CSV table of C-alpha atoms in Angstrom, one decimal:
chain,number,residue,atom,x,y,z
A,1,MET,CA,-23.0,-11.4,7.6
A,2,SER,CA,-20.7,-11.4,10.6
A,3,ALA,CA,-18.5,-8.4,11.1
A,4,LEU,CA,-14.9,-8.6,10.1
A,5,VAL,CA,-14.1,-5.1,11.4
A,6,GLU,CA,-16.5,-3.0,13.4
A,7,LEU,CA,-16.4,0.6,14.6
A,8,ARG,CA,-18.7,1.7,17.4
A,9,ASP,CA,-19.4,5.4,18.0
A,10,VAL,CA,-15.7,6.2,17.2
A,11,GLY,CA,-14.3,9.7,17.6
A,12,LYS,CA,-10.8,10.9,16.9
A,13,VAL,CA,-9.4,14.2,18.1
A,14,PHE,CA,-5.9,15.4,17.3
A,15,ARG,CA,-4.1,17.6,19.7
A,16,THR,CA,-2.3,20.6,18.2
A,17,PRO,CA,-0.6,23.7,19.6
A,18,ALA,CA,-3.7,25.6,18.5
A,19,GLY,CA,-6.0,23.3,20.4
A,20,PRO,CA,-7.9,20.0,19.7
A,21,VAL,CA,-8.9,19.2,16.2
A,22,PRO,CA,-11.8,16.7,15.8
A,23,ALA,CA,-11.2,14.4,12.8
A,24,LEU,CA,-14.0,11.8,13.3
A,25,ARG,CA,-17.3,12.2,15.1
A,26,GLY,CA,-19.4,9.3,16.3
A,27,VAL,CA,-18.6,7.0,13.4
A,28,SER,CA,-20.2,3.5,13.5
A,29,LEU,CA,-19.5,1.0,10.8
A,30,SER,CA,-19.4,-2.7,10.2
A,31,VAL,CA,-17.6,-4.4,7.3
A,32,GLY,CA,-18.1,-8.1,6.5
A,33,ALA,CA,-15.7,-10.6,5.0
A,34,GLY,CA,-15.3,-10.2,1.3
A,35,GLU,CA,-17.1,-6.8,1.1
A,36,VAL,CA,-15.8,-4.0,-1.2
A,37,CYS,CA,-16.3,-0.5,0.3
A,38,VAL,CA,-15.2,2.9,-0.9
A,39,VAL,CA,-14.7,5.9,1.3
A,40,THR,CA,-15.3,9.2,-0.4
A,41,GLY,CA,-15.3,12.8,0.8
A,42,PRO,CA,-13.4,16.1,0.4
A,43,SER,CA,-9.8,16.5,1.5
A,44,GLY,CA,-9.6,16.8,5.3
A,45,SER,CA,-12.9,14.9,5.8
A,46,GLY,CA,-11.2,12.1,7.7
A,47,LYS,CA,-10.7,9.4,5.1
A,48,SER,CA,-7.1,8.5,5.9
A,49,THR,CA,-7.9,8.8,9.6
A,50,LEU,CA,-10.7,6.3,9.3
A,51,LEU,CA,-8.5,3.8,7.4
A,52,GLY,CA,-5.7,4.2,9.9
A,53,LEU,CA,-8.1,3.4,12.8
A,54,MET,CA,-9.5,0.4,11.0
A,55,GLY,CA,-6.0,-0.9,10.5
A,56,GLY,CA,-4.8,-0.3,14.0
A,57,LEU,CA,-2.3,2.3,12.9
A,58,ASP,CA,-3.8,4.8,15.3
A,59,GLN,CA,-6.2,4.6,18.3
A,60,ALA,CA,-9.6,6.1,18.7
A,61,THR,CA,-10.1,8.9,21.2
A,62,THR,CA,-13.6,7.6,22.0
A,63,GLY,CA,-15.6,4.5,21.0
A,64,SER,CA,-14.1,1.2,19.9
A,65,VAL,CA,-12.6,-0.5,16.9
A,66,SER,CA,-12.8,-4.3,16.7
A,67,LEU,CA,-11.2,-6.7,14.2
A,68,LEU,CA,-12.4,-10.3,14.1
A,69,GLY,CA,-14.2,-9.6,17.4
A,70,ARG,CA,-11.2,-8.3,19.2
A,71,ASP,CA,-11.0,-4.7,20.5
A,72,LEU,CA,-7.8,-3.2,19.0
A,73,GLY,CA,-7.8,-0.5,21.7
A,74,GLN,CA,-7.3,-3.1,24.4
A,75,MET,CA,-4.3,-4.8,22.8
A,76,THR,CA,-0.7,-4.3,23.8
A,77,ALA,CA,1.5,-2.7,21.1
A,78,ARG,CA,3.2,-6.1,20.5
A,79,HIS,CA,-0.1,-8.0,20.2
A,80,LEU,CA,-1.5,-5.3,17.9
A,81,ALA,CA,1.6,-5.5,15.6
A,82,ARG,CA,1.0,-9.3,15.4
A,83,VAL,CA,-2.7,-8.8,14.5
A,84,ARG,CA,-1.8,-6.3,11.8
A,85,MET,CA,0.8,-8.6,10.3
A,86,ALA,CA,-1.5,-11.6,10.3
A,87,ALA,CA,-4.9,-10.1,9.3
A,88,ILE,CA,-4.4,-6.7,7.6
A,89,GLY,CA,-2.8,-5.5,4.3
A,90,PHE,CA,-2.1,-1.9,3.5
A,91,VAL,CA,-1.8,-0.1,0.1
A,92,PHE,CA,-0.7,3.5,0.2
A,93,GLN,CA,-0.5,6.4,-2.3
A,94,SER,CA,3.3,6.2,-2.1
A,95,GLN,CA,4.3,2.6,-1.9
A,96,ASN,CA,7.7,3.2,-0.1
A,97,LEU,CA,9.2,0.3,-2.0
A,98,LEU,CA,12.8,-0.4,-0.9
A,99,PRO,CA,14.9,1.2,-3.7
A,100,THR,CA,17.7,-1.4,-3.7
A,101,PHE,CA,15.4,-4.4,-3.8
A,102,THR,CA,13.8,-5.8,-7.0
A,103,ALA,CA,10.0,-6.0,-7.3
A,104,PHE,CA,10.2,-9.7,-6.4
A,105,GLU,CA,12.3,-9.0,-3.3
A,106,ASN,CA,10.0,-6.2,-2.2
A,107,VAL,CA,7.0,-8.5,-2.2
A,108,GLU,CA,9.0,-11.4,-0.6
A,109,LEU,CA,10.4,-9.5,2.3
A,110,PRO,CA,7.3,-9.4,4.5
A,111,LEU,CA,7.0,-13.2,4.1
A,112,ALA,CA,10.6,-13.7,5.1
A,113,ILE,CA,10.0,-11.6,8.2
A,114,ARG,CA,7.0,-13.8,9.0
A,115,GLY,CA,9.2,-16.9,8.7
A,116,VAL,CA,7.5,-18.4,5.7
A,117,ALA,CA,9.7,-21.1,4.2
A,118,ARG,CA,11.8,-19.9,1.2
A,119,ARG,CA,10.2,-22.2,-1.4
A,120,ALA,CA,6.7,-21.5,-0.2
A,121,ARG,CA,7.2,-17.7,-0.2
A,122,ARG,CA,8.8,-17.7,-3.6
A,123,ARG,CA,5.9,-19.6,-5.1
A,124,ARG,CA,3.4,-17.2,-3.5
A,125,VAL,CA,5.3,-14.1,-4.8
A,126,ALA,CA,5.6,-15.5,-8.3
A,127,ALA,CA,1.9,-16.3,-8.4
A,128,LEU,CA,0.9,-12.8,-7.3
A,129,LEU,CA,3.2,-11.0,-9.7
A,130,ASP,CA,1.8,-13.2,-12.5
A,131,GLU,CA,-1.8,-12.5,-11.5
A,132,LEU,CA,-1.0,-8.7,-11.5
A,133,GLU,CA,0.7,-9.0,-14.9
A,134,ILE,CA,4.1,-7.8,-13.8
A,135,ALA,CA,6.0,-11.0,-13.7
A,136,ALA,CA,8.2,-9.8,-16.6
A,137,ALA,CA,9.3,-6.9,-14.4
A,138,CYS,CA,10.1,-8.9,-11.3
A,139,HIS,CA,13.8,-8.3,-11.5
A,140,ARG,CA,13.6,-4.6,-11.9
A,141,ARG,CA,14.1,-2.1,-9.1
A,142,PRO,CA,11.4,0.5,-8.3
A,143,ALA,CA,13.1,3.3,-10.2
A,144,GLU,CA,12.9,1.1,-13.3
A,145,LEU,CA,9.1,0.6,-13.0
A,146,SER,CA,6.2,2.8,-14.1
A,147,GLY,CA,3.9,4.3,-11.5
A,148,GLY,CA,1.3,1.7,-12.3
A,149,GLN,CA,3.8,-1.1,-12.0
A,150,GLN,CA,5.0,0.2,-8.6
A,151,GLN,CA,1.4,0.3,-7.4
A,152,ARG,CA,0.9,-3.3,-8.5
A,153,VAL,CA,4.1,-4.3,-6.6
A,154,GLY,CA,2.6,-2.6,-3.6
A,155,ILE,CA,-0.7,-4.5,-4.0
A,156,ALA,CA,1.2,-7.8,-4.3
A,157,ARG,CA,3.2,-7.0,-1.1
A,158,ALA,CA,0.0,-6.2,0.7
A,159,LEU,CA,-1.7,-9.4,-0.4
A,160,ALA,CA,1.3,-11.7,0.1
A,161,GLY,CA,0.4,-12.3,3.7
A,162,GLU,CA,-3.1,-13.3,2.7
A,163,PRO,CA,-4.9,-10.8,4.9
A,164,ALA,CA,-8.6,-10.9,5.8
A,165,LEU,CA,-8.8,-7.1,5.4
A,166,LEU,CA,-7.1,-4.9,2.8
A,167,LEU,CA,-7.0,-1.1,3.3
A,168,ALA,CA,-6.0,1.1,0.4
A,169,ASP,CA,-5.6,4.9,0.9
A,170,GLU,CA,-6.0,6.6,-2.5
A,171,PRO,CA,-4.4,3.7,-4.3
A,172,THR,CA,-4.7,5.4,-7.8
A,173,ALA,CA,-3.9,9.0,-6.8
A,174,HIS,CA,-0.8,9.2,-9.0
A,175,LEU,CA,-2.1,7.3,-12.0
A,176,ASP,CA,-3.9,8.4,-15.2
A,177,ALA,CA,-7.5,7.3,-15.8
A,178,GLY,CA,-6.5,4.2,-17.8
A,179,GLY,CA,-3.9,3.2,-15.3
A,180,ALA,CA,-6.3,3.7,-12.4
A,181,GLN,CA,-8.9,1.5,-13.9
A,182,ASP,CA,-6.3,-1.2,-14.6
A,183,VAL,CA,-5.0,-1.2,-11.1
A,184,MET,CA,-8.5,-1.3,-9.5
A,185,ARG,CA,-9.6,-4.1,-11.9
A,186,ALA,CA,-6.6,-6.2,-10.8
A,187,LEU,CA,-7.1,-5.3,-7.1
A,188,GLY,CA,-10.8,-6.2,-7.2
A,189,ALA,CA,-10.2,-9.5,-8.9
A,190,LEU,CA,-7.4,-10.5,-6.5
A,191,THR,CA,-9.4,-9.7,-3.4
A,192,ALA,CA,-12.6,-11.4,-4.8
A,193,ARG,CA,-10.7,-14.6,-5.4
A,194,ARG,CA,-9.3,-14.6,-1.9
A,195,GLY,CA,-12.5,-13.5,-0.1
A,196,THR,CA,-10.6,-10.5,1.2
A,197,ALA,CA,-12.5,-7.5,2.4
A,198,LEU,CA,-11.4,-4.3,0.6
A,199,VAL,CA,-11.9,-0.8,1.9
A,200,PHE,CA,-10.4,2.0,-0.2
A,201,SER,CA,-10.5,5.8,-0.4
A,202,THR,CA,-10.6,7.9,-3.5
A,203,HIS,CA,-11.5,11.2,-5.0
A,204,ASP,CA,-12.1,9.7,-8.4
A,205,PRO,CA,-15.8,9.0,-9.2
A,206,ALA,CA,-14.9,6.4,-11.8
A,207,VAL,CA,-12.7,4.5,-9.3
A,208,ALA,CA,-15.4,4.8,-6.6
A,209,ALA,CA,-17.9,3.2,-8.9
A,210,ARG,CA,-16.0,-0.1,-8.7
A,211,ALA,CA,-17.2,-0.6,-5.1
A,212,ALA,CA,-20.5,-2.2,-4.2
A,213,ARG,CA,-20.8,0.0,-1.0
A,214,ARG,CA,-20.1,3.7,-0.7
A,215,LEU,CA,-19.3,5.4,2.5
A,216,VAL,CA,-19.3,9.2,2.5
A,217,LEU,CA,-17.3,11.3,5.0
A,218,ALA,CA,-18.0,15.0,5.6
A,219,ASP,CA,-16.6,17.0,8.5
A,220,GLY,CA,-15.7,13.8,10.3
A,221,SER,CA,-19.2,12.3,10.1
A,222,LEU,CA,-20.0,9.1,8.1
A,223,ASP,CA,-23.0,8.4,5.9
A,224,ASP,CA,-23.5,4.9,4.4
A,225,ALA,CA,-24.8,5.9,1.0
A,226,SER,CA,-25.5,2.3,0.2
A,227,ALA,CA,-27.8,1.7,3.2
A,228,GLY,CA,-31.1,0.3,2.1
A,229,VAL,CA,-29.9,-0.1,-1.5
A,230,GLY,CA,-30.7,-3.4,-3.2
């Protein structure tokens, strides 16, 4: 399987007034198209940092991060922004949905920014909301939605651009057990149908169990717990 995203000997150090703080140490990782991977580990182990580097939201201190064979660290800021928009979707703990926009409008906005024709983008948004079983709430604003519904809107927004890679940082952190499983079931089905690679982080063992491949971070070092399995 050819690599969609690849990290080679990646290190990340944050500079603080108290001195340098290493977040990742010598991380090497390859994720192929359509793979579903979970990143687990204690708080502060580097999970969010790893996802941020994979998505080009931050740059490695050492080593390299490549997406579709292109080194993200060698791109200009403008080129990197274009690559993120075209190939990567993000789902965060807090969706930061625009409060004055409806669910439909929140999902549609990134497509409008991309210049997708109105009829085409409205068809795509309607289909996503239907697949995520929140079409009935499409005219509601975020404050009128439950936590699970807001998360589904965030997932729809992330997938609207049809990314090759979807990164989800603790996507079920604020949901109860039933809601978490419902959201992950929907997320898994949508990415599988589209052949989208999914990499997500979680503290929840039941949520982690939904991934075929488990990556464990501890003190900034990565262990592929699925290596050699199967």
